[in-house]
Amino acid sequence: MTVLVAYNDSPQGEAALRAAAAEAVRRALPLAVFVLTPLEGPPQEDPPLPPDLAHLLDALPVGTPAATVTYREARVDPPVAILDEAERLAASLVVIGSRKRSPVGKFLLGSTTQRVLLDAHAPVMVIKAKH
C-alpha cells in the first residue's frame, strides 16, 4: 500500500507531489514518485534525481516519508505507464496533476488524466496547480 504520484517538471507536477506527500503523511503510507519524463540514454541502475525533483523532495515537510523514485520508459504512453506502476505497487491512492483544457483540446489530444481516472483500480486524486 503506497501513495503514488505521477510527477513531471511543471506547476501541476509540483502541486501533485505536495498533495501526495500530505496524503502519505495523513495515511501513514510510503510515498512513491513516478517521473513521467523518461531518462535519456541507456538504462541506469540508480539514476540521479532530476534537480527540480531533488529540490522539491528536500523541501517537503518534516515527517514526510522518504520517497522511492521510478521513471517511465520512453516507449510506454504516460497513462499506461501510470496505471502499470499503480498496479505494480498496489497503490492505495494515485495522485496526478492536471491543467485546464478546453473540451475541444481534450477531444483532439486525449487526456492522461481522464484515462487514469477511468481505468485505475485505486482512487485517483487530481490536483490543479494554483495560477
CSV table of N, CA, C and O in Angstrom, one decimal:
chain,number,residue,atom,x,y,z
A,1,MET,N,0.8,-1.2,0.0
A,1,MET,CA,0.0,0.0,0.0
A,1,MET,C,0.9,1.2,0.0
A,1,MET,O,1.8,1.4,0.8
A,2,THR,N,0.6,2.1,-0.9
A,2,THR,CA,1.5,3.2,-1.2
A,2,THR,C,0.7,4.4,-1.8
A,2,THR,O,-0.3,4.1,-2.4
A,3,VAL,N,1.2,5.6,-1.6
A,3,VAL,CA,0.6,6.7,-2.3
A,3,VAL,C,1.5,7.0,-3.5
A,3,VAL,O,2.7,7.2,-3.3
A,4,LEU,N,1.0,6.9,-4.7
A,4,LEU,CA,1.8,7.1,-5.9
A,4,LEU,C,1.5,8.4,-6.5
A,4,LEU,O,0.3,8.8,-6.7
A,5,VAL,N,2.5,9.2,-6.8
A,5,VAL,CA,2.3,10.5,-7.5
A,5,VAL,C,3.0,10.4,-8.9
A,5,VAL,O,4.1,10.0,-9.0
A,6,ALA,N,2.2,10.8,-9.9
A,6,ALA,CA,2.8,10.9,-11.2
A,6,ALA,C,3.3,12.3,-11.3
A,6,ALA,O,2.6,13.3,-11.2
A,7,TYR,N,4.7,12.4,-11.5
A,7,TYR,CA,5.3,13.7,-11.4
A,7,TYR,C,6.0,14.1,-12.8
A,7,TYR,O,6.6,13.3,-13.5
A,8,ASN,N,5.8,15.4,-13.1
A,8,ASN,CA,6.7,16.0,-14.2
A,8,ASN,C,7.0,17.4,-13.7
A,8,ASN,O,6.5,17.9,-12.8
A,9,ASP,N,8.0,17.9,-14.4
A,9,ASP,CA,8.5,19.3,-14.0
A,9,ASP,C,7.5,20.3,-14.6
A,9,ASP,O,7.7,20.8,-15.7
A,10,SER,N,6.5,20.6,-13.8
A,10,SER,CA,5.5,21.6,-14.1
A,10,SER,C,4.8,22.1,-12.9
A,10,SER,O,5.0,21.4,-11.8
A,11,PRO,N,4.1,23.2,-12.9
A,11,PRO,CA,3.3,23.6,-11.7
A,11,PRO,C,2.4,22.5,-11.3
A,11,PRO,O,2.2,22.3,-10.1
A,12,GLN,N,1.8,21.8,-12.2
A,12,GLN,CA,0.9,20.7,-11.9
A,12,GLN,C,1.6,19.5,-11.2
A,12,GLN,O,1.1,18.9,-10.3
A,13,GLY,N,2.8,19.2,-11.7
A,13,GLY,CA,3.6,18.1,-11.1
A,13,GLY,C,4.0,18.5,-9.7
A,13,GLY,O,3.9,17.6,-8.8
A,14,GLU,N,4.4,19.7,-9.5
A,14,GLU,CA,4.8,20.2,-8.1
A,14,GLU,C,3.6,20.1,-7.2
A,14,GLU,O,3.7,19.6,-6.1
A,15,ALA,N,2.4,20.6,-7.6
A,15,ALA,CA,1.2,20.6,-6.8
A,15,ALA,C,0.8,19.1,-6.5
A,15,ALA,O,0.4,18.8,-5.3
A,16,ALA,N,0.9,18.2,-7.4
A,16,ALA,CA,0.6,16.8,-7.2
A,16,ALA,C,1.6,16.2,-6.2
A,16,ALA,O,1.1,15.5,-5.3
A,17,LEU,N,2.8,16.5,-6.3
A,17,LEU,CA,3.8,16.0,-5.3
A,17,LEU,C,3.5,16.5,-3.9
A,17,LEU,O,3.5,15.6,-3.0
A,18,ARG,N,3.2,17.7,-3.8
A,18,ARG,CA,2.9,18.2,-2.4
A,18,ARG,C,1.7,17.6,-1.8
A,18,ARG,O,1.6,17.2,-0.7
A,19,ALA,N,0.6,17.4,-2.7
A,19,ALA,CA,-0.6,16.8,-2.2
A,19,ALA,C,-0.4,15.3,-1.9
A,19,ALA,O,-0.9,14.8,-0.9
A,20,ALA,N,0.4,14.6,-2.7
A,20,ALA,CA,0.7,13.2,-2.4
A,20,ALA,C,1.5,13.1,-1.1
A,20,ALA,O,1.2,12.1,-0.3
A,21,ALA,N,2.4,14.0,-0.9
A,21,ALA,CA,3.2,13.9,0.3
A,21,ALA,C,2.3,14.1,1.5
A,21,ALA,O,2.4,13.4,2.6
A,22,ALA,N,1.4,15.0,1.5
A,22,ALA,CA,0.5,15.3,2.6
A,22,ALA,C,-0.4,14.1,2.8
A,22,ALA,O,-0.7,13.7,4.0
A,23,GLU,N,-0.9,13.4,1.7
A,23,GLU,CA,-1.7,12.2,1.9
A,23,GLU,C,-0.9,11.1,2.5
A,23,GLU,O,-1.4,10.3,3.3
A,24,ALA,N,0.4,10.9,2.1
A,24,ALA,CA,1.2,9.9,2.6
A,24,ALA,C,1.4,10.0,4.1
A,24,ALA,O,1.3,9.1,4.9
A,25,VAL,N,1.6,11.3,4.6
A,25,VAL,CA,1.7,11.5,6.0
A,25,VAL,C,0.4,11.2,6.7
A,25,VAL,O,0.3,10.5,7.7
A,26,ARG,N,-0.7,11.7,6.1
A,26,ARG,CA,-2.1,11.6,6.7
A,26,ARG,C,-2.4,10.1,6.8
A,26,ARG,O,-3.0,9.7,7.8
A,27,ARG,N,-2.1,9.3,5.8
A,27,ARG,CA,-2.5,7.9,5.8
A,27,ARG,C,-1.4,7.0,6.4
A,27,ARG,O,-1.6,5.8,6.4
A,28,ALA,N,-0.2,7.6,6.8
A,28,ALA,CA,0.9,6.8,7.3
A,28,ALA,C,1.3,5.7,6.3
A,28,ALA,O,1.5,4.5,6.6
A,29,LEU,N,1.5,6.1,5.0
A,29,LEU,CA,1.9,5.2,3.9
A,29,LEU,C,3.1,5.7,3.3
A,29,LEU,O,3.4,6.9,3.3
A,30,PRO,N,3.9,4.8,2.6
A,30,PRO,CA,5.0,5.2,1.9
A,30,PRO,C,4.6,6.1,0.7
A,30,PRO,O,3.5,6.0,0.2
A,31,LEU,N,5.6,6.9,0.2
A,31,LEU,CA,5.4,7.7,-0.9
A,31,LEU,C,6.2,7.2,-2.1
A,31,LEU,O,7.4,7.0,-1.9
A,32,ALA,N,5.6,7.1,-3.2
A,32,ALA,CA,6.3,6.7,-4.5
A,32,ALA,C,6.1,7.7,-5.5
A,32,ALA,O,5.0,8.2,-5.8
A,33,VAL,N,7.2,8.2,-6.1
A,33,VAL,CA,7.2,9.2,-7.1
A,33,VAL,C,7.5,8.6,-8.4
A,33,VAL,O,8.5,7.9,-8.6
A,34,PHE,N,6.6,8.7,-9.4
A,34,PHE,CA,6.8,8.1,-10.7
A,34,PHE,C,7.0,9.3,-11.7
A,34,PHE,O,6.1,10.1,-12.0
A,35,VAL,N,8.3,9.4,-12.1
A,35,VAL,CA,8.6,10.5,-13.0
A,35,VAL,C,8.2,10.2,-14.4
A,35,VAL,O,8.6,9.2,-15.0
A,36,LEU,N,7.4,11.1,-15.0
A,36,LEU,CA,6.8,10.8,-16.3
A,36,LEU,C,7.8,11.1,-17.4
A,36,LEU,O,7.7,10.6,-18.5
A,37,THR,N,8.8,12.0,-17.2
A,37,THR,CA,9.8,12.3,-18.2
A,37,THR,C,10.8,11.2,-18.2
A,37,THR,O,11.5,10.9,-17.2
A,38,PRO,N,10.9,10.4,-19.3
A,38,PRO,CA,11.8,9.3,-19.4
A,38,PRO,C,13.3,9.7,-19.3
A,38,PRO,O,13.6,10.8,-19.7
A,39,LEU,N,14.1,8.8,-18.7
A,39,LEU,CA,15.5,9.1,-18.7
A,39,LEU,C,16.1,9.0,-20.1
A,39,LEU,O,15.6,8.2,-20.9
A,40,GLU,N,17.1,9.8,-20.3
A,40,GLU,CA,17.8,9.7,-21.6
A,40,GLU,C,19.0,8.8,-21.5
A,40,GLU,O,19.5,8.7,-20.4
A,41,GLY,N,19.3,8.2,-22.6
A,41,GLY,CA,20.4,7.3,-22.6
A,41,GLY,C,20.1,5.9,-22.2
A,41,GLY,O,18.9,5.5,-22.0
A,42,PRO,N,21.1,5.1,-22.0
A,42,PRO,CA,20.9,3.7,-21.6
A,42,PRO,C,20.3,3.6,-20.2
A,42,PRO,O,20.5,4.5,-19.3
A,43,PRO,N,19.6,2.5,-19.9
A,43,PRO,CA,19.0,2.3,-18.5
A,43,PRO,C,20.2,2.3,-17.5
A,43,PRO,O,21.3,1.8,-17.7
A,44,GLN,N,19.9,3.0,-16.3
A,44,GLN,CA,20.8,3.1,-15.2
A,44,GLN,C,20.3,2.4,-14.0
A,44,GLN,O,19.1,2.4,-13.7
A,45,GLU,N,21.2,1.8,-13.2
A,45,GLU,CA,20.8,1.1,-12.0
A,45,GLU,C,20.2,2.0,-11.0
A,45,GLU,O,19.1,1.8,-10.4
A,46,ASP,N,20.9,3.1,-10.7
A,46,ASP,CA,20.4,4.1,-9.7
A,46,ASP,C,20.6,5.5,-10.3
A,46,ASP,O,21.6,6.2,-10.0
A,47,PRO,N,19.7,5.9,-11.2
A,47,PRO,CA,19.9,7.2,-11.9
A,47,PRO,C,19.8,8.4,-10.9
A,47,PRO,O,19.1,8.3,-9.9
A,48,PRO,N,20.5,9.5,-11.2
A,48,PRO,CA,20.4,10.7,-10.3
A,48,PRO,C,19.0,11.3,-10.5
A,48,PRO,O,18.4,11.2,-11.5
A,49,LEU,N,18.6,11.9,-9.4
A,49,LEU,CA,17.3,12.6,-9.4
A,49,LEU,C,17.4,13.9,-10.3
A,49,LEU,O,18.5,14.6,-10.2
A,50,PRO,N,16.4,14.2,-11.0
A,50,PRO,CA,16.4,15.5,-11.7
A,50,PRO,C,16.5,16.6,-10.6
A,50,PRO,O,15.9,16.5,-9.6
A,51,PRO,N,17.3,17.6,-10.9
A,51,PRO,CA,17.5,18.7,-9.9
A,51,PRO,C,16.2,19.3,-9.3
A,51,PRO,O,16.1,19.6,-8.1
A,52,ASP,N,15.2,19.5,-10.2
A,52,ASP,CA,14.0,20.1,-9.8
A,52,ASP,C,13.3,19.2,-8.8
A,52,ASP,O,12.7,19.6,-7.7
A,53,LEU,N,13.3,17.9,-9.0
A,53,LEU,CA,12.6,16.9,-8.1
A,53,LEU,C,13.4,16.8,-6.8
A,53,LEU,O,12.8,16.8,-5.7
A,54,ALA,N,14.7,16.8,-6.9
A,54,ALA,CA,15.5,16.7,-5.7
A,54,ALA,C,15.2,17.9,-4.8
A,54,ALA,O,15.1,17.7,-3.6
A,55,HIS,N,15.1,19.1,-5.4
A,55,HIS,CA,14.8,20.3,-4.6
A,55,HIS,C,13.5,20.2,-3.9
A,55,HIS,O,13.3,20.5,-2.7
A,56,LEU,N,12.5,19.7,-4.7
A,56,LEU,CA,11.1,19.6,-4.1
A,56,LEU,C,11.1,18.5,-3.0
A,56,LEU,O,10.4,18.7,-1.9
A,57,LEU,N,11.7,17.4,-3.2
A,57,LEU,CA,11.7,16.4,-2.1
A,57,LEU,C,12.4,16.9,-0.9
A,57,LEU,O,12.0,16.6,0.2
A,58,ASP,N,13.5,17.7,-1.0
A,58,ASP,CA,14.2,18.2,0.1
A,58,ASP,C,13.3,19.2,0.9
A,58,ASP,O,13.5,19.4,2.1
A,59,ALA,N,12.4,19.9,0.2
A,59,ALA,CA,11.6,20.9,0.8
A,59,ALA,C,10.3,20.4,1.4
A,59,ALA,O,9.5,21.2,1.9
A,60,LEU,N,10.0,19.1,1.3
A,60,LEU,CA,8.8,18.6,1.9
A,60,LEU,C,8.9,18.7,3.4
A,60,LEU,O,9.9,18.6,4.0
A,61,PRO,N,7.7,18.8,4.0
A,61,PRO,CA,7.7,19.0,5.5
A,61,PRO,C,8.3,17.8,6.2
A,61,PRO,O,8.3,16.7,5.7
A,62,VAL,N,8.8,18.1,7.4
A,62,VAL,CA,9.4,17.1,8.3
A,62,VAL,C,8.3,16.1,8.6
A,62,VAL,O,7.1,16.4,8.8
A,63,GLY,N,8.7,14.8,8.6
A,63,GLY,CA,7.7,13.8,8.8
A,63,GLY,C,7.2,13.1,7.6
A,63,GLY,O,6.5,12.1,7.6
A,64,THR,N,7.5,13.7,6.4
A,64,THR,CA,7.1,13.1,5.2
A,64,THR,C,8.0,11.8,4.9
A,64,THR,O,9.2,11.9,5.1
A,65,PRO,N,7.3,10.7,4.6
A,65,PRO,CA,8.2,9.5,4.4
A,65,PRO,C,9.1,9.7,3.2
A,65,PRO,O,8.8,10.4,2.3
A,66,ALA,N,10.3,9.1,3.3
A,66,ALA,CA,11.2,9.1,2.2
A,66,ALA,C,10.6,8.5,1.0
A,66,ALA,O,9.9,7.5,1.1
A,67,ALA,N,10.8,9.1,-0.1
A,67,ALA,CA,10.1,8.7,-1.4
A,67,ALA,C,11.0,7.8,-2.2
A,67,ALA,O,12.2,8.0,-2.3
A,68,THR,N,10.4,6.8,-2.8
A,68,THR,CA,11.1,6.0,-3.8
A,68,THR,C,10.7,6.6,-5.1
A,68,THR,O,9.6,7.2,-5.3
A,69,VAL,N,11.7,6.6,-6.0
A,69,VAL,CA,11.5,7.3,-7.3
A,69,VAL,C,11.8,6.3,-8.4
A,69,VAL,O,12.8,5.6,-8.4
A,70,THR,N,10.8,6.2,-9.4
A,70,THR,CA,11.0,5.4,-10.6
A,70,THR,C,10.7,6.3,-11.8
A,70,THR,O,10.1,7.3,-11.6
A,71,TYR,N,11.0,5.8,-13.0
A,71,TYR,CA,10.9,6.5,-14.2
A,71,TYR,C,10.1,5.8,-15.2
A,71,TYR,O,10.2,4.6,-15.3
A,72,ARG,N,9.4,6.5,-16.0
A,72,ARG,CA,8.6,6.0,-17.2
A,72,ARG,C,9.6,5.6,-18.3
A,72,ARG,O,10.5,6.3,-18.6
A,73,GLU,N,9.3,4.4,-18.9
A,73,GLU,CA,10.1,4.0,-20.1
A,73,GLU,C,9.6,4.9,-21.2
A,73,GLU,O,8.4,5.1,-21.4
A,74,ALA,N,10.5,5.3,-22.1
A,74,ALA,CA,10.1,6.2,-23.2
A,74,ALA,C,9.1,5.6,-24.1
A,74,ALA,O,8.3,6.3,-24.7
A,75,ARG,N,9.2,4.3,-24.3
A,75,ARG,CA,8.3,3.6,-25.3
A,75,ARG,C,6.8,3.4,-24.8
A,75,ARG,O,6.0,3.0,-25.5
A,76,VAL,N,6.6,3.7,-23.5
A,76,VAL,CA,5.3,3.5,-22.9
A,76,VAL,C,4.5,4.8,-22.7
A,76,VAL,O,5.1,5.8,-22.2
A,77,ASP,N,3.3,4.9,-23.2
A,77,ASP,CA,2.5,6.1,-23.1
A,77,ASP,C,2.3,6.4,-21.6
A,77,ASP,O,2.1,5.5,-20.8
A,78,PRO,N,2.3,7.7,-21.3
A,78,PRO,CA,2.1,8.1,-19.9
A,78,PRO,C,0.9,7.5,-19.1
A,78,PRO,O,1.1,7.0,-18.0
A,79,PRO,N,-0.3,7.5,-19.7
A,79,PRO,CA,-1.4,6.9,-18.9
A,79,PRO,C,-1.2,5.4,-18.7
A,79,PRO,O,-1.5,4.9,-17.5
A,80,VAL,N,-0.7,4.7,-19.6
A,80,VAL,CA,-0.5,3.3,-19.5
A,80,VAL,C,0.6,3.0,-18.4
A,80,VAL,O,0.5,2.2,-17.6
A,81,ALA,N,1.7,3.9,-18.5
A,81,ALA,CA,2.8,3.7,-17.5
A,81,ALA,C,2.3,4.0,-16.1
A,81,ALA,O,2.7,3.3,-15.2
A,82,ILE,N,1.5,5.0,-15.9
A,82,ILE,CA,0.9,5.4,-14.6
A,82,ILE,C,0.1,4.2,-14.1
A,82,ILE,O,0.2,3.8,-12.9
A,83,LEU,N,-0.8,3.7,-14.9
A,83,LEU,CA,-1.7,2.6,-14.5
A,83,LEU,C,-0.8,1.3,-14.2
A,83,LEU,O,-1.1,0.6,-13.2
A,84,ASP,N,0.2,1.0,-15.0
A,84,ASP,CA,1.0,-0.1,-14.7
A,84,ASP,C,1.8,0.0,-13.4
A,84,ASP,O,1.9,-0.9,-12.6
A,85,GLU,N,2.3,1.2,-13.1
A,85,GLU,CA,3.0,1.5,-11.9
A,85,GLU,C,2.1,1.4,-10.7
A,85,GLU,O,2.5,0.8,-9.6
A,86,ALA,N,0.9,1.9,-10.8
A,86,ALA,CA,-0.1,1.8,-9.7
A,86,ALA,C,-0.4,0.3,-9.4
A,86,ALA,O,-0.5,-0.1,-8.3
A,87,GLU,N,-0.5,-0.5,-10.5
A,87,GLU,CA,-0.8,-1.9,-10.3
A,87,GLU,C,0.4,-2.6,-9.6
A,87,GLU,O,0.3,-3.4,-8.7
A,88,ARG,N,1.6,-2.3,-10.1
A,88,ARG,CA,2.8,-2.9,-9.6
A,88,ARG,C,3.0,-2.6,-8.1
A,88,ARG,O,3.4,-3.5,-7.3
A,89,LEU,N,2.7,-1.4,-7.7
A,89,LEU,CA,2.8,-1.0,-6.3
A,89,LEU,C,1.6,-1.4,-5.4
A,89,LEU,O,1.7,-1.2,-4.2
A,90,ALA,N,0.5,-1.8,-6.1
A,90,ALA,CA,-0.7,-2.0,-5.3
A,90,ALA,C,-1.0,-0.7,-4.6
A,90,ALA,O,-1.3,-0.6,-3.4
A,91,ALA,N,-1.0,0.4,-5.4
A,91,ALA,CA,-1.2,1.8,-4.8
A,91,ALA,C,-2.6,1.9,-4.1
A,91,ALA,O,-3.6,1.4,-4.6
A,92,SER,N,-2.5,2.6,-3.0
A,92,SER,CA,-3.8,2.9,-2.3
A,92,SER,C,-4.4,4.1,-2.8
A,92,SER,O,-5.6,4.3,-2.7
A,93,LEU,N,-3.6,5.0,-3.4
A,93,LEU,CA,-4.0,6.3,-4.0
A,93,LEU,C,-3.1,6.7,-5.1
A,93,LEU,O,-1.9,6.5,-4.9
A,94,VAL,N,-3.6,7.2,-6.2
A,94,VAL,CA,-2.8,7.7,-7.3
A,94,VAL,C,-3.1,9.2,-7.3
A,94,VAL,O,-4.3,9.6,-7.3
A,95,VAL,N,-2.0,10.0,-7.3
A,95,VAL,CA,-2.2,11.5,-7.4
A,95,VAL,C,-1.6,12.0,-8.7
A,95,VAL,O,-0.4,11.6,-9.0
A,96,ILE,N,-2.4,12.7,-9.4
A,96,ILE,CA,-1.9,13.3,-10.7
A,96,ILE,C,-2.2,14.8,-10.7
A,96,ILE,O,-3.2,15.2,-10.2
A,97,GLY,N,-1.4,15.5,-11.4
A,97,GLY,CA,-1.7,16.9,-11.7
A,97,GLY,C,-2.4,17.1,-13.0
A,97,GLY,O,-2.3,16.2,-13.9
A,98,SER,N,-3.2,18.2,-13.1
A,98,SER,CA,-3.9,18.4,-14.3
A,98,SER,C,-3.9,19.9,-14.6
A,98,SER,O,-3.8,20.7,-13.7
A,99,ARG,N,-4.0,20.2,-15.9
A,99,ARG,CA,-4.1,21.6,-16.3
A,99,ARG,C,-5.4,21.7,-17.0
A,99,ARG,O,-6.0,20.8,-17.5
A,100,LYS,N,-5.9,22.9,-17.0
A,100,LYS,CA,-7.2,23.2,-17.7
A,100,LYS,C,-7.0,23.1,-19.2
A,100,LYS,O,-6.1,23.6,-19.8
A,101,ARG,N,-8.0,22.4,-19.8
A,101,ARG,CA,-8.0,22.3,-21.2
A,101,ARG,C,-9.5,22.5,-21.7
A,101,ARG,O,-10.4,22.2,-21.0
A,102,SER,N,-9.6,23.0,-22.9
A,102,SER,CA,-10.9,23.2,-23.5
A,102,SER,C,-11.5,21.8,-23.9
A,102,SER,O,-10.7,20.9,-24.1
A,103,PRO,N,-12.8,21.7,-24.0
A,103,PRO,CA,-13.4,20.5,-24.4
A,103,PRO,C,-12.8,20.0,-25.8
A,103,PRO,O,-12.6,18.8,-26.0
A,104,VAL,N,-12.6,20.9,-26.7
A,104,VAL,CA,-12.0,20.5,-28.0
A,104,VAL,C,-10.6,20.0,-27.8
A,104,VAL,O,-10.2,19.0,-28.4
A,105,GLY,N,-9.8,20.6,-26.9
A,105,GLY,CA,-8.5,20.2,-26.7
A,105,GLY,C,-8.5,18.8,-26.1
A,105,GLY,O,-7.6,17.9,-26.5
A,106,LYS,N,-9.4,18.5,-25.2
A,106,LYS,CA,-9.5,17.1,-24.6
A,106,LYS,C,-9.8,16.1,-25.7
A,106,LYS,O,-9.3,15.0,-25.8
A,107,PHE,N,-10.8,16.5,-26.6
A,107,PHE,CA,-11.2,15.6,-27.7
A,107,PHE,C,-10.1,15.3,-28.7
A,107,PHE,O,-9.8,14.1,-29.0
A,108,LEU,N,-9.4,16.3,-29.1
A,108,LEU,CA,-8.3,16.1,-30.1
A,108,LEU,C,-7.1,15.5,-29.6
A,108,LEU,O,-6.4,14.7,-30.2
A,109,LEU,N,-6.7,15.9,-28.4
A,109,LEU,CA,-5.4,15.4,-27.8
A,109,LEU,C,-5.5,14.2,-26.9
A,109,LEU,O,-4.5,13.6,-26.6
A,110,GLY,N,-6.7,13.9,-26.4
A,110,GLY,CA,-6.8,12.8,-25.4
A,110,GLY,C,-6.4,13.4,-24.1
A,110,GLY,O,-6.0,14.6,-24.0
A,111,SER,N,-6.6,12.6,-23.1
A,111,SER,CA,-6.3,13.2,-21.7
A,111,SER,C,-5.7,12.1,-20.9
A,111,SER,O,-6.4,11.1,-20.6
A,112,THR,N,-4.5,12.3,-20.4
A,112,THR,CA,-3.9,11.3,-19.5
A,112,THR,C,-4.7,11.2,-18.2
A,112,THR,O,-5.0,10.1,-17.7
A,113,THR,N,-5.2,12.4,-17.7
A,113,THR,CA,-6.0,12.4,-16.5
A,113,THR,C,-7.2,11.6,-16.7
A,113,THR,O,-7.6,10.8,-15.8
A,114,GLN,N,-7.9,11.8,-17.8
A,114,GLN,CA,-9.2,11.1,-18.0
A,114,GLN,C,-9.0,9.6,-18.1
A,114,GLN,O,-9.7,8.8,-17.5
A,115,ARG,N,-7.9,9.2,-18.8
A,115,ARG,CA,-7.7,7.7,-18.9
A,115,ARG,C,-7.3,7.1,-17.6
A,115,ARG,O,-7.8,6.0,-17.2
A,116,VAL,N,-6.5,7.8,-16.7
A,116,VAL,CA,-6.2,7.3,-15.4
A,116,VAL,C,-7.4,7.2,-14.5
A,116,VAL,O,-7.6,6.2,-13.8
A,117,LEU,N,-8.2,8.3,-14.6
A,117,LEU,CA,-9.4,8.3,-13.8
A,117,LEU,C,-10.4,7.1,-14.1
A,117,LEU,O,-10.9,6.5,-13.2
A,118,LEU,N,-10.5,6.8,-15.4
A,118,LEU,CA,-11.4,5.8,-15.8
A,118,LEU,C,-10.9,4.4,-15.6
A,118,LEU,O,-11.7,3.4,-15.4
A,119,ASP,N,-9.6,4.2,-15.7
A,119,ASP,CA,-9.0,2.8,-15.7
A,119,ASP,C,-8.3,2.4,-14.4
A,119,ASP,O,-7.9,1.2,-14.3
A,120,ALA,N,-8.0,3.3,-13.5
A,120,ALA,CA,-7.3,2.9,-12.3
A,120,ALA,C,-8.1,2.1,-11.4
A,120,ALA,O,-9.3,2.3,-11.2
A,121,HIS,N,-7.5,1.1,-10.7
A,121,HIS,CA,-8.1,0.3,-9.7
A,121,HIS,C,-8.1,0.9,-8.4
A,121,HIS,O,-8.9,0.5,-7.5
A,122,ALA,N,-7.3,1.9,-8.2
A,122,ALA,CA,-7.2,2.6,-6.9
A,122,ALA,C,-7.9,4.0,-7.0
A,122,ALA,O,-8.1,4.5,-8.2
A,123,PRO,N,-8.3,4.6,-5.9
A,123,PRO,CA,-8.8,6.0,-6.0
A,123,PRO,C,-7.8,6.9,-6.6
A,123,PRO,O,-6.5,6.7,-6.5
A,124,VAL,N,-8.2,7.9,-7.4
A,124,VAL,CA,-7.3,8.9,-8.0
A,124,VAL,C,-7.7,10.3,-7.5
A,124,VAL,O,-8.8,10.7,-7.5
A,125,MET,N,-6.6,11.0,-7.1
A,125,MET,CA,-6.8,12.4,-6.7
A,125,MET,C,-6.2,13.3,-7.8
A,125,MET,O,-5.0,13.1,-8.1
A,126,VAL,N,-7.0,14.2,-8.3
A,126,VAL,CA,-6.5,15.1,-9.4
A,126,VAL,C,-6.3,16.5,-8.8
A,126,VAL,O,-7.2,17.0,-8.1
A,127,ILE,N,-5.1,17.0,-8.9
A,127,ILE,CA,-4.7,18.3,-8.4
A,127,ILE,C,-4.5,19.3,-9.5
A,127,ILE,O,-3.7,19.0,-10.4
A,128,LYS,N,-5.1,20.5,-9.3
A,128,LYS,CA,-4.8,21.6,-10.2
A,128,LYS,C,-3.8,22.5,-9.6
A,128,LYS,O,-3.9,22.8,-8.4
A,129,ALA,N,-2.8,23.0,-10.3
A,129,ALA,CA,-1.9,24.0,-9.8
A,129,ALA,C,-2.5,25.3,-9.6
A,129,ALA,O,-3.4,25.7,-10.4
A,130,LYS,N,-2.1,26.0,-8.6
A,130,LYS,CA,-2.5,27.4,-8.5
A,130,LYS,C,-1.9,28.3,-9.5
A,130,LYS,O,-0.7,28.1,-9.9
A,131,HIS,N,-2.6,29.2,-10.0
A,131,HIS,CA,-2.1,30.1,-11.1
A,131,HIS,C,-1.3,31.2,-10.5
A,131,HIS,O,-1.6,31.8,-9.5
